[in-house]
CSV table of C-alpha atoms and ligand atoms in Angstrom, one decimal:
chain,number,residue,atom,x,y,z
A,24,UNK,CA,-15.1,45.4,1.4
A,25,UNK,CA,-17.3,43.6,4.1
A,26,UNK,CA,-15.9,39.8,4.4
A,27,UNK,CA,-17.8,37.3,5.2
A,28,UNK,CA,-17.9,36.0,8.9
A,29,UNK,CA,-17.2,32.4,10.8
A,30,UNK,CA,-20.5,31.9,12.8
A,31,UNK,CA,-19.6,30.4,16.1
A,32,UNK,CA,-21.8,27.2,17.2
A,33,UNK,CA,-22.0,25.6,20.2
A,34,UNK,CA,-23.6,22.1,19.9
A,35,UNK,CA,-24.9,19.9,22.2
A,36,UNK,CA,-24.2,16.3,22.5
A,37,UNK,CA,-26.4,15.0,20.0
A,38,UNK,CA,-28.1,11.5,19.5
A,39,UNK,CA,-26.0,9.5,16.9
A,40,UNK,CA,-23.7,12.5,15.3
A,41,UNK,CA,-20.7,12.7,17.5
A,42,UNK,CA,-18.8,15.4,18.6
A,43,UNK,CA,-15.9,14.7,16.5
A,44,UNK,CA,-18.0,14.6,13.1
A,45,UNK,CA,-19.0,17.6,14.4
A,46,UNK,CA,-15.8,19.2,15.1
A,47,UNK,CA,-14.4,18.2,11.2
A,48,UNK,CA,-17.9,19.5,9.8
A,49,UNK,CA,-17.1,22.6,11.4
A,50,UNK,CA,-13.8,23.0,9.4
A,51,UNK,CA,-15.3,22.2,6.4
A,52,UNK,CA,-17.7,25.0,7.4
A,53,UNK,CA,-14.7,27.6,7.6
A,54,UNK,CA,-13.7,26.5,4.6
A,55,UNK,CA,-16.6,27.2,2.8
A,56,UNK,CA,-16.5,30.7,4.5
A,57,UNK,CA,-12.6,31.2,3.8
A,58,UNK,CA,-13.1,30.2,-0.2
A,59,UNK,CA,-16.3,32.9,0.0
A,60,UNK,CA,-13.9,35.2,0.6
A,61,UNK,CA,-11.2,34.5,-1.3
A,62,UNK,CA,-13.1,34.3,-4.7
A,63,UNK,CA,-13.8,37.9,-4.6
A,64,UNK,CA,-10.6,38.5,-3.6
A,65,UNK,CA,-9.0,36.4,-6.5
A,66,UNK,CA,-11.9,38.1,-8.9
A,67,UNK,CA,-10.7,41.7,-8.0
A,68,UNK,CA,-6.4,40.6,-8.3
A,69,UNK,CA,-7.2,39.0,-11.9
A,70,UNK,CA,-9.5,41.6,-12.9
A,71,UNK,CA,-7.0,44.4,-13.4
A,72,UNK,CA,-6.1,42.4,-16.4
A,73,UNK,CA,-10.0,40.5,-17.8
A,74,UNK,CA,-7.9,39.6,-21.0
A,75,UNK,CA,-5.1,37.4,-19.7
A,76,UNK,CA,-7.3,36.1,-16.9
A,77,UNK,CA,-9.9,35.4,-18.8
A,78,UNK,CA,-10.1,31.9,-18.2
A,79,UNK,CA,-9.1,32.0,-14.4
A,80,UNK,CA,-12.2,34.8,-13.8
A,81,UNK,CA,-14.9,33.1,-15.5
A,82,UNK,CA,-13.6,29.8,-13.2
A,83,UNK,CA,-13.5,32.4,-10.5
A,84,UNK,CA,-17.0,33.3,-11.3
A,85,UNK,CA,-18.6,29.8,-11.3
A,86,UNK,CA,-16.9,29.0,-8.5
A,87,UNK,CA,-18.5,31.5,-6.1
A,88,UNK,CA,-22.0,30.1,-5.6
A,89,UNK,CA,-20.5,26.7,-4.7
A,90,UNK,CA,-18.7,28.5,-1.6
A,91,UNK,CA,-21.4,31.0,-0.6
A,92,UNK,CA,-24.1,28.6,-0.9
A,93,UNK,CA,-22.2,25.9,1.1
A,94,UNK,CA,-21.0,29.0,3.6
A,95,UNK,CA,-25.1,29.5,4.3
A,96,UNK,CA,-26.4,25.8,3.9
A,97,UNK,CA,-24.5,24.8,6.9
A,98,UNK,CA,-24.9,28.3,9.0
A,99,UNK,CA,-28.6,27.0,8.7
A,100,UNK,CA,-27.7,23.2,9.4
A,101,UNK,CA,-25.7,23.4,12.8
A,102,UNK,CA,-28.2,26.4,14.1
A,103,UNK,CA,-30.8,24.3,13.4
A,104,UNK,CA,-28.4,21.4,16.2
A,105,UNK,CA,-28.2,24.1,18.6
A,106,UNK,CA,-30.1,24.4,22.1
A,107,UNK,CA,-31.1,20.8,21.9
A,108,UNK,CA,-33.8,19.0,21.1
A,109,UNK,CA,-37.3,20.7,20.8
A,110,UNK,CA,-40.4,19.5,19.5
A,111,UNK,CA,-42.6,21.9,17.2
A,112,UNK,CA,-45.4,23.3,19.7
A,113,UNK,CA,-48.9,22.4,18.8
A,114,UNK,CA,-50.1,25.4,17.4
A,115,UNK,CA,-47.0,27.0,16.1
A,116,UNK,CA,-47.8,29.1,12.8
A,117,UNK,CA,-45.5,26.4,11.3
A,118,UNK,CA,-47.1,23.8,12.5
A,119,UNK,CA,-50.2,24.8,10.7
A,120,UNK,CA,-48.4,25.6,7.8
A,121,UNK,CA,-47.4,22.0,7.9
A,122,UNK,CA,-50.2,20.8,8.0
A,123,UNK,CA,-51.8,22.6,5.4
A,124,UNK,CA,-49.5,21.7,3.0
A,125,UNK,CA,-49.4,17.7,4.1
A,126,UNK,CA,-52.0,16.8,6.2
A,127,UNK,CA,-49.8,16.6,9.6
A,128,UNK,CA,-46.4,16.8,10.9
A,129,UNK,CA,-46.2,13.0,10.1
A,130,UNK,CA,-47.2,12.9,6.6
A,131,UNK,CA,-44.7,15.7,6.2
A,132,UNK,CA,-42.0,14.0,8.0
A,133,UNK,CA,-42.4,11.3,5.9
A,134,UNK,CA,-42.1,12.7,3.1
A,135,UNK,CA,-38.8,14.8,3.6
A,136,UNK,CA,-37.1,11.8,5.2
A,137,UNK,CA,-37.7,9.8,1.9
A,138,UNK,CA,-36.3,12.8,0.0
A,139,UNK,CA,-33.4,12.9,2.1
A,140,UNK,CA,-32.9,9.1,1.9
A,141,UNK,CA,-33.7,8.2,-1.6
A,142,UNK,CA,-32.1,11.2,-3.2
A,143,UNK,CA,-28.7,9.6,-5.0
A,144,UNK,CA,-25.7,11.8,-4.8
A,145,UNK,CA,-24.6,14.3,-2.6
A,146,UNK,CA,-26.8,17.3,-1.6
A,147,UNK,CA,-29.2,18.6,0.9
A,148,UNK,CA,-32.6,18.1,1.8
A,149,UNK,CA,-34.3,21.2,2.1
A,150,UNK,CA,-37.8,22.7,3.2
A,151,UNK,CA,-38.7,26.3,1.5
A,152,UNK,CA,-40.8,29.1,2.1
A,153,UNK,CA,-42.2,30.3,-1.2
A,154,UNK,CA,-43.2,33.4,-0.2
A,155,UNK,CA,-44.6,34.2,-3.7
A,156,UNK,CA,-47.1,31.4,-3.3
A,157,UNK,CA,-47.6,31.5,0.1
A,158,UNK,CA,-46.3,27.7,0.4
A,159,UNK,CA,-43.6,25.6,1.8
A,160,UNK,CA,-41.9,23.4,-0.3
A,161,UNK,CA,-39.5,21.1,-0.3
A,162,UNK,CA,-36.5,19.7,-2.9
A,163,UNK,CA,-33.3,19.0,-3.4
A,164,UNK,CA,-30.1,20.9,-3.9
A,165,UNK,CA,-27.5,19.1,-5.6
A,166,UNK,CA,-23.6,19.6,-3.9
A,167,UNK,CA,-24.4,23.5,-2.6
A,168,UNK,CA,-25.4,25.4,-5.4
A,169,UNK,CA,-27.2,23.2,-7.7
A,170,UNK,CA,-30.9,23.5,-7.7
A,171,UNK,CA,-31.9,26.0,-5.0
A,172,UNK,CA,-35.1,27.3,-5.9
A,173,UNK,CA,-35.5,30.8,-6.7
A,174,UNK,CA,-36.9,33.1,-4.6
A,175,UNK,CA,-37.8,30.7,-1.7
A,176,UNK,CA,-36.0,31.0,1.8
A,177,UNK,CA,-34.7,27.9,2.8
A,178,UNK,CA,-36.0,27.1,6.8
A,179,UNK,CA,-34.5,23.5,7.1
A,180,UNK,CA,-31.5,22.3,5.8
A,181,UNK,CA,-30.3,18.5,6.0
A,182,UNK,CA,-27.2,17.8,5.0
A,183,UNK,CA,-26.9,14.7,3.5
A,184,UNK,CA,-23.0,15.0,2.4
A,185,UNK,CA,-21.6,12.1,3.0
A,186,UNK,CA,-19.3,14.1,5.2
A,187,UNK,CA,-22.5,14.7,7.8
A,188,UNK,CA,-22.8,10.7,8.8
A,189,UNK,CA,-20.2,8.1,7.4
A,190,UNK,CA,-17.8,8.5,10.2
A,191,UNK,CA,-20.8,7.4,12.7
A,192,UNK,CA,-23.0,5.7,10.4
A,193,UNK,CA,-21.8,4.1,7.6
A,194,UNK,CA,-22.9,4.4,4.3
A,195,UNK,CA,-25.1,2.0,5.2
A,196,UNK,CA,-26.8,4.1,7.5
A,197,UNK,CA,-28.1,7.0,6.3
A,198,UNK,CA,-32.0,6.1,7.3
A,199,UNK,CA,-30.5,6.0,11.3
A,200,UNK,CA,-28.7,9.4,10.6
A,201,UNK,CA,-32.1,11.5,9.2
A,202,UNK,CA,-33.7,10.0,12.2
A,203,UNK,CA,-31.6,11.2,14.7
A,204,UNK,CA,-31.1,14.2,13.1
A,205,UNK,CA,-34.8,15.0,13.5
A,206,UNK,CA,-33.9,13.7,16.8
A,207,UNK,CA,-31.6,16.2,17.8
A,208,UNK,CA,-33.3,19.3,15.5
A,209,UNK,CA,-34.2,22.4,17.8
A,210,UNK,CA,-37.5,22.8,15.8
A,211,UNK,CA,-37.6,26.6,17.4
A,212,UNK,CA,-34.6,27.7,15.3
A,213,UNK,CA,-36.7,26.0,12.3
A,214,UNK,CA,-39.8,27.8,13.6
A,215,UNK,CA,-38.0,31.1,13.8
A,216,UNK,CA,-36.8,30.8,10.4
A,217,UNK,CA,-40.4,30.8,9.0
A,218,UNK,CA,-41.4,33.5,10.9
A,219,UNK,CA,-38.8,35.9,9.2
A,220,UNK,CA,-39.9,34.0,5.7
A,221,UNK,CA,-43.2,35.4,6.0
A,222,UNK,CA,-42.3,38.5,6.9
B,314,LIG,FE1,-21.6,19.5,5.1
């Protein structure tokens, strides 16, 4: 069996987010990628006997997309912080995506900043390719697991765990922190994302 991997990520200092809330996000990261693997482990040991595990496997079982979903949500997250700060070029086939779907970058950054900031709970922010549809959308995923939409790539993933900003932030600030974190996003890794989406 193939087990899942700990992506390496080497992240700049960033505007707002320090390095040590990086540093423990990363270990929650490894976490996520450690459980991964030890779900299927656990499901193959208590499957040799499904009747007097039955209880433990079918935990097992729901248990799963919570850690592969949170392994992948942030593999997309701290990319997306890496190679510092880049603007979306004019012209970009994202851009125009964009823009087709809300006018301008603005109008679109407006709107994904009030879902990130008015959502209540803990979740992500998340901006989709649909590639049935053709269109990007964007929603909320409860925890990691809870709402993904079906079908659609995720290109843009903010977390909004409390975990991501408190330390620096406060609860109070969660506005500051999706600011800076468009701020600090490396909107080529974003860009690149889409490109395999279409694809
Ligand atoms: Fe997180």
């Amino acid at each position: 069996m193939k087990n899942f991997t700990e992506q390496k990520y080497t992240i700049p200092t960033l505007k707002g987010i320090s390095a040590k809330t990086i540093e423990e996000h990363l270990k929650l990261y490894a976490g996520y990628v450690k459980n991964s693997n030890s779900v299927l482990e656990l499901l193959g040991k208590y499957s040799t006997d499904t009747t007097a595990n039955s209880y433990v496997i079918g935990e097992l079982h729901r248990r799963f997309s919570f850690e592969f979903n949170g392994m992948r949500n942030h593999e997309i997250y701290f990319s997306s912080l890496e190679g510092g700060s880049t603007p979306l070029p004019t012209g970009s086939t994202l851009k125009k995506a964009i823009e087709a779907e809300a006018g301008s970058l603005d109008n679109f950054l407006a709107a994904f900043k009030n879902l990130a900031t008015t959502t209540r709970g803990i979740g992500w922010a998340v901006l989709w390719y649909d590639r049935k549809n053709e269109r990007l959308l964007a929603s909320w995923i409860d925890e990691q697991h809870l709402g993904q939409l079906q079908g659609a790539t995720p290109i843009l993933m903010l977390d909004m765990w409390e975990h991501s900003y408190v330390a620096d932030y406060q609860p109070s600030g969660k506005k500051q922190y999706v600011e800076d974190f468009f701020a600090n996003l490396n909107w080529s890794v974003i860009e690149k994302n889409f490109s395999e989406a279409v694809k």
